[in-house]
Amino acid sequence: MFILLNGQFVSEEQAVVPVTDRSFLYGDGVFETIPVYNGKPFRWAQHLERLARGADFLKIRLAFAPKELRVLAGELIERNQMPNAVLRLTLSRGVGDRGYSPRGADSPVVVMTVHARTPVDPQNPPFWRLVTSSFKLPASDPMSSFKTNNRLLQVVARAEAEAADADDALLLNTNGEVAESSSANLFWIYRDTVYTTPTGRGALPGITRAVVLELCQALDLPTNKRVIKPESLRKSEGMFLSLSSMGIVPVGALDGESVPSSTIVEKILTTFHEVVQRETGP
């Protein structure tokens, strides 16, 4: 596998960063997970915009222009012969002085990798089982707007879910409100309206989430961003997740209880697939 390390294509064995890199030590950086369809990154501009906002918030210099990164991403995809993949773009503050202070860290590191991805068949999608996690997201955290390199809470929540034989964890915030899953934004259906949780209360402003809201508008499906408690979520008439690595994934069960299937979810899943093909197809 070829890796892009600071603008250079190297083998996986050659792609190394110092043990004193601040992303390794403290999770000091941001990243994006970008789906690749038909050899083309989907919604590249939106992912790069969020990465740039995160870098600006953390005061990390992004040494490559978005257009330059796009060219490099295309070459990386081609070199690895992965037209359908997940592209991971990681930005680290790099090496600096010992301790939390970012002083001296003036050589950021950019790493880009591609990984195999199994596309979701809109005619036969998986139905994920969720369990509510015992771990809570902060209800008010400005860094929840970005994908920082420290995702430890998501790691332990996912491990907890897998130990319970579930596919993902439903995360509440410290106010006891539903936020998202460990890897995705959450949507639910109630009385023919498509609901999702608001950002700024623990949920990431996901790129795929934004696509779903766009296509709902095109389909004349009413949407609502709503704060919801777990007990109210159980009254939903359908549920699905949106995540860059897979797109749309219906939810089949929550905490061992079946979630109703929904024709609205099916329509959104099919339309999302059509949007992807329209934007990335030959």
mmCIF file of C-alpha atoms in Angstrom, residues 9 29 32 36 67 71 116 118 137 184 202 216 219 251 259 261:
data_model
loop_
_atom_site.group_PDB
_atom_site.id
_atom_site.type_symbol
_atom_site.label_atom_id
_atom_site.label_comp_id
_atom_site.label_asym_id
_atom_site.label_seq_id
_atom_site.Cartn_x
_atom_site.Cartn_y
_atom_site.Cartn_z
ATOM 1 C CA PHE A 9 4.300 8.773 -1.790
ATOM 2 C CA GLY A 29 -4.627 17.332 15.328
ATOM 3 C CA GLU A 32 -11.311 13.547 7.893
ATOM 4 C CA VAL A 36 -14.328 7.295 -2.476
ATOM 5 C CA LYS A 67 -6.656 21.805 -4.699
ATOM 6 C CA VAL A 71 -4.643 16.093 -6.846
ATOM 7 C CA ALA A 116 -10.980 -0.925 1.396
ATOM 8 C CA THR A 118 -17.678 -2.415 1.316
ATOM 9 C CA LEU A 137 -20.375 13.133 25.342
ATOM 10 C CA ALA A 184 -22.396 8.346 12.887
ATOM 11 C CA GLY A 202 -22.351 16.684 21.352
ATOM 12 C CA CYS A 216 -34.921 15.349 2.151
ATOM 13 C CA LEU A 219 -37.881 14.845 -1.836
ATOM 14 C CA VAL A 251 -31.133 0.728 12.452
ATOM 15 C CA VAL A 259 -36.994 -0.644 15.459
ATOM 16 C CA SER A 261 -38.824 -0.559 9.203
#
